[in-house]
Amino acid sequence: MAFFYVNSFLAVFFTSLAITSTRSLHALLYFMASIISIALCIYYLGSPFLAGLLVIIYAGAIITLFVFVVMVLNLKRPVENAKPFVPILIFSIFVFEFLFLLKKENFGLVLESKISHYDLATILFTKYGILVEVASLLLLAALIAAFHLGAKHKKRV
Amino acid sequence: MVPLEHVLFFSLLLFSLGLLGALLRKNLLMILLSIEIMLNAGAFSLIAISSYLQDIDGLAMFIFILVVAACEVAVGLGIVLKYYAKYRTLDVDAACELKG
């Protein structure tokens, strides 16, 4: 139970650091730490598959896209001396939590829900089948929009 | 077991932090990031309620919210790149040509 409170506090803390940070890259990395905390909360609530999905898609794809855009934009900021205290703190807290989760007696403590992945996949492709189609259409629309926004348009005379 | 009120309060806190960031920041990229925070908080509350009711619909909706977030970021970052190419800054106040 303390596991959830510690992680929710960490998520709120990292989110507030993210929205107050003046440097975009730092804000993105704080948001990534917040995502990992939220994923650990979701793991506690009994959905380890969705926690993994959150880390893979949000931290692995979306934030990486943000970081890529920040690096492409090449915003000019003064270079400061790195302050390694907060990153080391974040890293050690997460390492401690992962070690906590890896202990065998903590497995049963964390997983409280009994919803299986099989049920999730079944409901996704039977009851929500039409919604999956709509989601794929939305992805196609986003793809076309991203291509259109990224393309170089010739100026009309 | 954590009471549902605490989980929902956590989700509300995250959402209001995202809202605060979207309202206060002037950087276009940070506004997009704050919108992501709000989406994430909403998705988390879905998972919390789904776990509380032992119901699977919320988990399915979470996957669709991930899809929507990915689409939003793809289009939003395209717009950010266009904005920077036009104004050479990410300050949202630079785009004030529409004033009456």
PDB file of C-alpha atoms in Angstrom:
ATOM      1  CA  MET A   1       0.000   0.000   0.000  1.00  0.00           C
ATOM      2  CA  ALA A   2       2.886   2.312   0.765  1.00  0.00           C
ATOM      3  CA  PHE A   3       4.170   1.371  -2.685  1.00  0.00           C
ATOM      4  CA  PHE A   4       1.241   3.144  -4.326  1.00  0.00           C
ATOM      5  CA  TYR A   5       1.527   6.256  -2.173  1.00  0.00           C
ATOM      6  CA  VAL A   6       5.260   6.559  -2.739  1.00  0.00           C
ATOM      7  CA  ASN A   7       4.781   6.245  -6.495  1.00  0.00           C
ATOM      8  CA  SER A   8       1.862   8.646  -6.674  1.00  0.00           C
ATOM      9  CA  PHE A   9       3.846  11.198  -4.695  1.00  0.00           C
ATOM     10  CA  LEU A  10       6.789  10.698  -7.058  1.00  0.00           C
ATOM     11  CA  ALA A  11       4.543  11.126 -10.092  1.00  0.00           C
ATOM     12  CA  VAL A  12       3.104  14.391  -8.774  1.00  0.00           C
ATOM     13  CA  PHE A  13       6.574  15.603  -7.811  1.00  0.00           C
ATOM     14  CA  PHE A  14       8.088  14.837 -11.209  1.00  0.00           C
ATOM     15  CA  THR A  15       5.098  16.326 -13.027  1.00  0.00           C
ATOM     16  CA  SER A  16       5.404  19.567 -11.104  1.00  0.00           C
ATOM     17  CA  LEU A  17       9.120  19.616 -11.888  1.00  0.00           C
ATOM     18  CA  ALA A  18       8.263  19.012 -15.553  1.00  0.00           C
ATOM     19  CA  ILE A  19       5.801  21.886 -15.862  1.00  0.00           C
ATOM     20  CA  THR A  20       8.075  24.329 -14.027  1.00  0.00           C
ATOM     21  CA  SER A  21      11.353  23.439 -15.737  1.00  0.00           C
ATOM     22  CA  THR A  22      12.624  26.160 -18.050  1.00  0.00           C
ATOM     23  CA  ARG A  23      14.610  23.837 -20.289  1.00  0.00           C
ATOM     24  CA  SER A  24      12.502  21.697 -22.612  1.00  0.00           C
ATOM     25  CA  LEU A  25      14.745  18.660 -22.531  1.00  0.00           C
ATOM     26  CA  HIS A  26      14.793  18.561 -18.727  1.00  0.00           C
ATOM     27  CA  ALA A  27      11.020  18.882 -18.664  1.00  0.00           C
ATOM     28  CA  LEU A  28      10.684  15.965 -21.069  1.00  0.00           C
ATOM     29  CA  LEU A  29      12.973  13.757 -19.008  1.00  0.00           C
ATOM     30  CA  TYR A  30      11.095  14.645 -15.804  1.00  0.00           C
ATOM     31  CA  PHE A  31       7.884  13.749 -17.577  1.00  0.00           C
ATOM     32  CA  MET A  32       9.443  10.422 -18.521  1.00  0.00           C
ATOM     33  CA  ALA A  33      10.216   9.755 -14.844  1.00  0.00           C
ATOM     34  CA  SER A  34       6.621  10.681 -14.017  1.00  0.00           C
ATOM     35  CA  ILE A  35       5.395   8.193 -16.643  1.00  0.00           C
ATOM     36  CA  ILE A  36       7.451   5.438 -15.048  1.00  0.00           C
ATOM     37  CA  SER A  37       5.970   6.285 -11.635  1.00  0.00           C
ATOM     38  CA  ILE A  38       2.446   6.192 -13.063  1.00  0.00           C
ATOM     39  CA  ALA A  39       3.240   2.864 -14.711  1.00  0.00           C
ATOM     40  CA  LEU A  40       4.323   1.487 -11.340  1.00  0.00           C
ATOM     41  CA  CYS A  41       1.013   2.728  -9.871  1.00  0.00           C
ATOM     42  CA  ILE A  42      -0.851   0.934 -12.661  1.00  0.00           C
ATOM     43  CA  TYR A  43       1.206  -2.171 -11.932  1.00  0.00           C
ATOM     44  CA  TYR A  44       0.093  -1.932  -8.329  1.00  0.00           C
ATOM     45  CA  LEU A  45      -3.535  -1.590  -9.391  1.00  0.00           C
ATOM     46  CA  GLY A  46      -3.265  -4.957 -11.111  1.00  0.00           C
ATOM     47  CA  SER A  47      -2.633  -4.304 -14.809  1.00  0.00           C
ATOM     48  CA  PRO A  48       1.016  -5.163 -15.493  1.00  0.00           C
ATOM     49  CA  PHE A  49       0.374  -5.433 -19.237  1.00  0.00           C
ATOM     50  CA  LEU A  50      -0.966  -1.900 -19.456  1.00  0.00           C
ATOM     51  CA  ALA A  51       1.872  -0.630 -17.287  1.00  0.00           C
ATOM     52  CA  GLY A  52       4.307  -2.077 -19.797  1.00  0.00           C
ATOM     53  CA  LEU A  53       2.303  -0.591 -22.646  1.00  0.00           C
ATOM     54  CA  LEU A  54       2.398   2.827 -20.974  1.00  0.00           C
ATOM     55  CA  VAL A  55       6.170   2.699 -20.605  1.00  0.00           C
ATOM     56  CA  ILE A  56       6.698   1.427 -24.156  1.00  0.00           C
ATOM     57  CA  ILE A  57       4.345   3.835 -25.927  1.00  0.00           C
ATOM     58  CA  TYR A  58       4.580   6.961 -23.778  1.00  0.00           C
ATOM     59  CA  ALA A  59       8.144   6.890 -22.513  1.00  0.00           C
ATOM     60  CA  GLY A  60       9.504   4.927 -25.432  1.00  0.00           C
ATOM     61  CA  ALA A  61       7.753   6.505 -28.392  1.00  0.00           C
ATOM     62  CA  ILE A  62       5.937   9.738 -27.571  1.00  0.00           C
ATOM     63  CA  ILE A  63       8.549  11.364 -25.337  1.00  0.00           C
ATOM     64  CA  THR A  64      11.281  10.189 -27.673  1.00  0.00           C
ATOM     65  CA  LEU A  65       9.453  11.979 -30.484  1.00  0.00           C
ATOM     66  CA  PHE A  66       9.350  15.118 -28.335  1.00  0.00           C
ATOM     67  CA  VAL A  67      13.078  14.831 -27.620  1.00  0.00           C
ATOM     68  CA  PHE A  68      13.740  14.367 -31.320  1.00  0.00           C
ATOM     69  CA  VAL A  69      11.811  17.533 -32.146  1.00  0.00           C
ATOM     70  CA  VAL A  70      13.675  19.493 -29.449  1.00  0.00           C
ATOM     71  CA  MET A  71      16.963  18.352 -30.943  1.00  0.00           C
ATOM     72  CA  VAL A  72      15.828  19.229 -34.481  1.00  0.00           C
ATOM     73  CA  LEU A  73      14.725  22.695 -33.405  1.00  0.00           C
ATOM     74  CA  ASN A  74      18.133  23.329 -31.795  1.00  0.00           C
ATOM     75  CA  LEU A  75      16.848  25.998 -29.401  1.00  0.00           C
ATOM     76  CA  LYS A  76      19.605  28.253 -28.247  1.00  0.00           C
ATOM     77  CA  ARG A  77      19.989  28.178 -24.495  1.00  0.00           C
ATOM     78  CA  PRO A  78      22.973  29.014 -22.345  1.00  0.00           C
ATOM     79  CA  VAL A  79      24.956  25.949 -21.392  1.00  0.00           C
ATOM     80  CA  GLU A  80      24.967  25.490 -17.652  1.00  0.00           C
ATOM     81  CA  ASN A  81      26.893  23.213 -15.405  1.00  0.00           C
ATOM     82  CA  ALA A  82      25.061  19.957 -14.965  1.00  0.00           C
ATOM     83  CA  LYS A  83      23.579  19.397 -11.519  1.00  0.00           C
ATOM     84  CA  PRO A  84      23.687  15.631 -11.100  1.00  0.00           C
ATOM     85  CA  PHE A  85      21.885  15.461  -7.749  1.00  0.00           C
ATOM     86  CA  VAL A  86      18.280  15.136  -8.942  1.00  0.00           C
ATOM     87  CA  PRO A  87      18.990  12.601 -11.748  1.00  0.00           C
ATOM     88  CA  ILE A  88      20.981  10.421  -9.369  1.00  0.00           C
ATOM     89  CA  LEU A  89      18.130  10.642  -6.847  1.00  0.00           C
ATOM     90  CA  ILE A  90      15.556   9.604  -9.477  1.00  0.00           C
ATOM     91  CA  PHE A  91      17.737   6.754 -10.687  1.00  0.00           C
ATOM     92  CA  SER A  92      18.362   5.385  -7.194  1.00  0.00           C
ATOM     93  CA  ILE A  93      14.667   5.581  -6.232  1.00  0.00           C
ATOM     94  CA  PHE A  94      13.650   3.611  -9.321  1.00  0.00           C
ATOM     95  CA  VAL A  95      16.400   1.031  -8.851  1.00  0.00           C
ATOM     96  CA  PHE A  96      15.244   0.583  -5.263  1.00  0.00           C
ATOM     97  CA  GLU A  97      11.635   0.135  -6.375  1.00  0.00           C
ATOM     98  CA  PHE A  98      12.480  -2.380  -9.085  1.00  0.00           C
ATOM     99  CA  LEU A  99      14.528  -4.372  -6.567  1.00  0.00           C
ATOM    100  CA  PHE A 100      11.525  -4.206  -4.229  1.00  0.00           C
ATOM    101  CA  LEU A 101       9.276  -5.593  -6.947  1.00  0.00           C
ATOM    102  CA  LEU A 102      11.700  -8.363  -7.842  1.00  0.00           C
ATOM    103  CA  LYS A 103      11.538  -9.875  -4.360  1.00  0.00           C
ATOM    104  CA  LYS A 104       9.351 -12.923  -4.553  1.00  0.00           C
ATOM    105  CA  GLU A 105       7.058 -12.179  -1.617  1.00  0.00           C
ATOM    106  CA  ASN A 106       6.125  -8.835  -3.121  1.00  0.00           C
ATOM    107  CA  PHE A 107       4.596 -10.354  -6.258  1.00  0.00           C
ATOM    108  CA  GLY A 108       1.343 -11.365  -4.596  1.00  0.00           C
ATOM    109  CA  LEU A 109       1.243  -8.107  -2.677  1.00  0.00           C
ATOM    110  CA  VAL A 110       1.253  -5.988  -5.762  1.00  0.00           C
ATOM    111  CA  LEU A 111      -1.008  -7.827  -8.179  1.00  0.00           C
ATOM    112  CA  GLU A 112      -4.493  -7.441  -6.739  1.00  0.00           C
ATOM    113  CA  SER A 113      -6.625  -7.631  -9.851  1.00  0.00           C
ATOM    114  CA  LYS A 114      -7.397 -10.847 -11.651  1.00  0.00           C
ATOM    115  CA  ILE A 115      -8.139  -9.608 -15.161  1.00  0.00           C
ATOM    116  CA  SER A 116      -6.269 -11.664 -17.731  1.00  0.00           C
ATOM    117  CA  HIS A 117      -4.757 -10.504 -20.994  1.00  0.00           C
ATOM    118  CA  TYR A 118      -6.852 -13.086 -22.787  1.00  0.00           C
ATOM    119  CA  ASP A 119     -10.051 -11.370 -21.638  1.00  0.00           C
ATOM    120  CA  LEU A 120      -8.677  -8.000 -22.686  1.00  0.00           C
ATOM    121  CA  ALA A 121      -7.801  -9.209 -26.186  1.00  0.00           C
ATOM    122  CA  THR A 122     -11.184 -10.924 -26.525  1.00  0.00           C
ATOM    123  CA  ILE A 123     -13.191  -7.864 -25.571  1.00  0.00           C
ATOM    124  CA  LEU A 124     -11.005  -5.692 -27.771  1.00  0.00           C
ATOM    125  CA  PHE A 125     -11.779  -7.675 -30.890  1.00  0.00           C
ATOM    126  CA  THR A 126     -15.410  -8.603 -30.218  1.00  0.00           C
ATOM    127  CA  LYS A 127     -17.244  -5.888 -28.312  1.00  0.00           C
ATOM    128  CA  TYR A 128     -14.943  -3.047 -29.350  1.00  0.00           C
ATOM    129  CA  GLY A 129     -14.118  -4.318 -32.836  1.00  0.00           C
ATOM    130  CA  ILE A 130     -15.654  -1.297 -34.561  1.00  0.00           C
ATOM    131  CA  LEU A 131     -13.684   0.978 -32.232  1.00  0.00           C
ATOM    132  CA  VAL A 132     -10.444  -0.742 -33.251  1.00  0.00           C
ATOM    133  CA  GLU A 133     -11.321   0.046 -36.864  1.00  0.00           C
ATOM    134  CA  VAL A 134     -11.991   3.676 -35.973  1.00  0.00           C
ATOM    135  CA  ALA A 135      -8.690   3.858 -34.077  1.00  0.00           C
ATOM    136  CA  SER A 136      -6.809   2.525 -37.094  1.00  0.00           C
ATOM    137  CA  LEU A 137      -8.579   5.116 -39.258  1.00  0.00           C
ATOM    138  CA  LEU A 138      -7.496   7.801 -36.789  1.00  0.00           C
ATOM    139  CA  LEU A 139      -3.901   6.583 -37.010  1.00  0.00           C
ATOM    140  CA  LEU A 140      -4.102   6.749 -40.804  1.00  0.00           C
ATOM    141  CA  ALA A 141      -5.475  10.287 -40.599  1.00  0.00           C
ATOM    142  CA  ALA A 142      -2.662  11.301 -38.241  1.00  0.00           C
ATOM    143  CA  LEU A 143      -0.122   9.756 -40.614  1.00  0.00           C
ATOM    144  CA  ILE A 144      -1.501  11.707 -43.567  1.00  0.00           C
ATOM    145  CA  ALA A 145      -1.630  14.904 -41.512  1.00  0.00           C
ATOM    146  CA  ALA A 146       1.960  14.461 -40.343  1.00  0.00           C
ATOM    147  CA  PHE A 147       3.103  13.885 -43.934  1.00  0.00           C
ATOM    148  CA  HIS A 148       1.165  16.927 -45.094  1.00  0.00           C
ATOM    149  CA  LEU A 149       2.601  19.137 -42.349  1.00  0.00           C
ATOM    150  CA  GLY A 150       6.102  17.871 -42.906  1.00  0.00           C
ATOM    151  CA  ALA A 151       6.116  18.179 -46.683  1.00  0.00           C
ATOM    152  CA  LYS A 152       7.768  21.114 -48.406  1.00  0.00           C
ATOM    153  CA  HIS A 153       5.111  22.984 -50.359  1.00  0.00           C
ATOM    154  CA  LYS A 154       6.079  24.828 -53.491  1.00  0.00           C
ATOM    155  CA  LYS A 155       4.937  28.407 -53.446  1.00  0.00           C
ATOM    156  CA  ARG A 156       2.164  29.142 -55.890  1.00  0.00           C
ATOM    157  CA  VAL A 157       2.658  32.113 -58.145  1.00  0.00           C
TER     158      VAL A 157
ATOM    159  CA  MET B   1      -6.014  -2.028  -0.976  1.00  0.00           C
ATOM    160  CA  VAL B   2      -5.828   1.661  -1.663  1.00  0.00           C
ATOM    161  CA  PRO B   3      -9.227   3.383  -1.381  1.00  0.00           C
ATOM    162  CA  LEU B   4     -10.664   4.605  -4.649  1.00  0.00           C
ATOM    163  CA  GLU B   5     -10.895   8.188  -3.410  1.00  0.00           C
ATOM    164  CA  HIS B   6      -7.134   8.437  -2.982  1.00  0.00           C
ATOM    165  CA  VAL B   7      -6.464   7.060  -6.451  1.00  0.00           C
ATOM    166  CA  LEU B   8      -8.966   9.456  -7.992  1.00  0.00           C
ATOM    167  CA  PHE B   9      -7.511  12.329  -6.006  1.00  0.00           C
ATOM    168  CA  PHE B  10      -4.076  11.466  -7.372  1.00  0.00           C
ATOM    169  CA  SER B  11      -5.480  11.431 -10.888  1.00  0.00           C
ATOM    170  CA  LEU B  12      -7.209  14.773 -10.292  1.00  0.00           C
ATOM    171  CA  LEU B  13      -3.972  16.247  -8.964  1.00  0.00           C
ATOM    172  CA  LEU B  14      -2.091  15.125 -12.058  1.00  0.00           C
ATOM    173  CA  PHE B  15      -4.815  16.526 -14.296  1.00  0.00           C
ATOM    174  CA  SER B  16      -4.801  19.897 -12.563  1.00  0.00           C
ATOM    175  CA  LEU B  17      -1.012  20.054 -12.775  1.00  0.00           C
ATOM    176  CA  GLY B  18      -1.285  19.473 -16.515  1.00  0.00           C
ATOM    177  CA  LEU B  19      -3.994  22.111 -16.788  1.00  0.00           C
ATOM    178  CA  LEU B  20      -1.836  24.558 -14.845  1.00  0.00           C
ATOM    179  CA  GLY B  21       1.080  23.897 -17.160  1.00  0.00           C
ATOM    180  CA  ALA B  22      -1.058  24.350 -20.271  1.00  0.00           C
ATOM    181  CA  LEU B  23      -2.392  27.656 -18.952  1.00  0.00           C
ATOM    182  CA  LEU B  24       0.822  29.115 -17.579  1.00  0.00           C
ATOM    183  CA  ARG B  25       3.530  28.140 -20.025  1.00  0.00           C
ATOM    184  CA  LYS B  26       4.273  30.176 -23.142  1.00  0.00           C
ATOM    185  CA  ASN B  27       6.360  27.519 -24.860  1.00  0.00           C
ATOM    186  CA  LEU B  28       4.350  25.646 -27.501  1.00  0.00           C
ATOM    187  CA  LEU B  29       6.204  22.405 -26.818  1.00  0.00           C
ATOM    188  CA  MET B  30       5.483  22.656 -23.094  1.00  0.00           C
ATOM    189  CA  ILE B  31       1.791  23.246 -23.788  1.00  0.00           C
ATOM    190  CA  LEU B  32       1.721  20.066 -25.862  1.00  0.00           C
ATOM    191  CA  LEU B  33       3.496  18.237 -23.032  1.00  0.00           C
ATOM    192  CA  SER B  34       0.928  19.515 -20.519  1.00  0.00           C
ATOM    193  CA  ILE B  35      -1.878  18.230 -22.729  1.00  0.00           C
ATOM    194  CA  GLU B  36      -0.134  14.860 -22.662  1.00  0.00           C
ATOM    195  CA  ILE B  37      -0.060  15.011 -18.860  1.00  0.00           C
ATOM    196  CA  MET B  38      -3.811  15.657 -18.790  1.00  0.00           C
ATOM    197  CA  LEU B  39      -4.534  12.766 -21.171  1.00  0.00           C
ATOM    198  CA  ASN B  40      -2.377  10.529 -19.035  1.00  0.00           C
ATOM    199  CA  ALA B  41      -4.208  11.491 -15.845  1.00  0.00           C
ATOM    200  CA  GLY B  42      -7.558  10.743 -17.458  1.00  0.00           C
ATOM    201  CA  ALA B  43      -6.336   7.371 -18.661  1.00  0.00           C
ATOM    202  CA  PHE B  44      -5.038   6.588 -15.186  1.00  0.00           C
ATOM    203  CA  SER B  45      -8.424   7.302 -13.626  1.00  0.00           C
ATOM    204  CA  LEU B  46      -9.989   4.925 -16.172  1.00  0.00           C
ATOM    205  CA  ILE B  47      -7.627   2.172 -15.063  1.00  0.00           C
ATOM    206  CA  ALA B  48      -8.278   2.918 -11.392  1.00  0.00           C
ATOM    207  CA  ILE B  49     -12.056   2.669 -11.747  1.00  0.00           C
ATOM    208  CA  SER B  50     -11.740  -0.419 -13.917  1.00  0.00           C
ATOM    209  CA  SER B  51      -9.563  -2.036 -11.266  1.00  0.00           C
ATOM    210  CA  TYR B  52     -12.005  -1.003  -8.530  1.00  0.00           C
ATOM    211  CA  LEU B  53     -15.042  -2.467 -10.292  1.00  0.00           C
ATOM    212  CA  GLN B  54     -13.088  -5.495 -11.600  1.00  0.00           C
ATOM    213  CA  ASP B  55     -14.409  -4.529 -15.009  1.00  0.00           C
ATOM    214  CA  ILE B  56     -12.439  -4.805 -18.218  1.00  0.00           C
ATOM    215  CA  ASP B  57     -13.962  -2.002 -20.296  1.00  0.00           C
ATOM    216  CA  GLY B  58     -11.754   0.678 -18.771  1.00  0.00           C
ATOM    217  CA  LEU B  59      -8.626  -1.239 -19.722  1.00  0.00           C
ATOM    218  CA  ALA B  60      -9.809  -1.453 -23.343  1.00  0.00           C
ATOM    219  CA  MET B  61     -10.492   2.285 -23.315  1.00  0.00           C
ATOM    220  CA  PHE B  62      -6.976   2.898 -22.013  1.00  0.00           C
ATOM    221  CA  ILE B  63      -5.537   1.339 -25.159  1.00  0.00           C
ATOM    222  CA  PHE B  64      -7.690   3.643 -27.313  1.00  0.00           C
ATOM    223  CA  ILE B  65      -6.500   6.628 -25.272  1.00  0.00           C
ATOM    224  CA  LEU B  66      -2.921   5.588 -26.052  1.00  0.00           C
ATOM    225  CA  VAL B  67      -3.812   5.563 -29.752  1.00  0.00           C
ATOM    226  CA  VAL B  68      -5.362   9.022 -29.492  1.00  0.00           C
ATOM    227  CA  ALA B  69      -2.303  10.336 -27.632  1.00  0.00           C
ATOM    228  CA  ALA B  70       0.032   9.001 -30.307  1.00  0.00           C
ATOM    229  CA  CYS B  71      -2.046  10.620 -33.084  1.00  0.00           C
ATOM    230  CA  GLU B  72      -2.196  13.905 -31.200  1.00  0.00           C
ATOM    231  CA  VAL B  73       1.560  13.995 -30.738  1.00  0.00           C
ATOM    232  CA  ALA B  74       2.226  13.161 -34.388  1.00  0.00           C
ATOM    233  CA  VAL B  75       0.052  16.038 -35.613  1.00  0.00           C
ATOM    234  CA  GLY B  76       1.010  18.420 -32.796  1.00  0.00           C
ATOM    235  CA  LEU B  77       4.730  18.049 -33.327  1.00  0.00           C
ATOM    236  CA  GLY B  78       4.243  18.611 -37.040  1.00  0.00           C
ATOM    237  CA  ILE B  79       2.486  21.855 -36.200  1.00  0.00           C
ATOM    238  CA  VAL B  80       5.307  22.790 -33.779  1.00  0.00           C
ATOM    239  CA  LEU B  81       7.887  22.280 -36.518  1.00  0.00           C
ATOM    240  CA  LYS B  82       5.853  24.414 -38.949  1.00  0.00           C
ATOM    241  CA  TYR B  83       5.401  27.089 -36.289  1.00  0.00           C
ATOM    242  CA  TYR B  84       9.120  27.224 -35.602  1.00  0.00           C
ATOM    243  CA  ALA B  85       9.902  27.384 -39.323  1.00  0.00           C
ATOM    244  CA  LYS B  86       7.586  30.367 -39.688  1.00  0.00           C
ATOM    245  CA  TYR B  87       8.255  32.426 -36.547  1.00  0.00           C
ATOM    246  CA  ARG B  88      11.740  31.185 -35.511  1.00  0.00           C
ATOM    247  CA  THR B  89      10.534  30.911 -31.917  1.00  0.00           C
ATOM    248  CA  LEU B  90       8.275  28.677 -29.848  1.00  0.00           C
ATOM    249  CA  ASP B  91       6.585  31.535 -27.985  1.00  0.00           C
ATOM    250  CA  VAL B  92       2.839  31.257 -28.554  1.00  0.00           C
ATOM    251  CA  ASP B  93       2.465  35.034 -28.298  1.00  0.00           C
ATOM    252  CA  ALA B  94       4.350  35.380 -31.578  1.00  0.00           C
ATOM    253  CA  ALA B  95       1.293  34.161 -33.458  1.00  0.00           C
ATOM    254  CA  CYS B  96      -0.867  37.240 -32.926  1.00  0.00           C
ATOM    255  CA  GLU B  97      -1.729  38.091 -36.511  1.00  0.00           C
ATOM    256  CA  LEU B  98      -5.386  37.215 -36.113  1.00  0.00           C
ATOM    257  CA  LYS B  99      -6.221  40.029 -33.712  1.00  0.00           C
ATOM    258  CA  GLY B 100      -9.011  42.263 -34.834  1.00  0.00           C
TER     259      GLY B 100
END
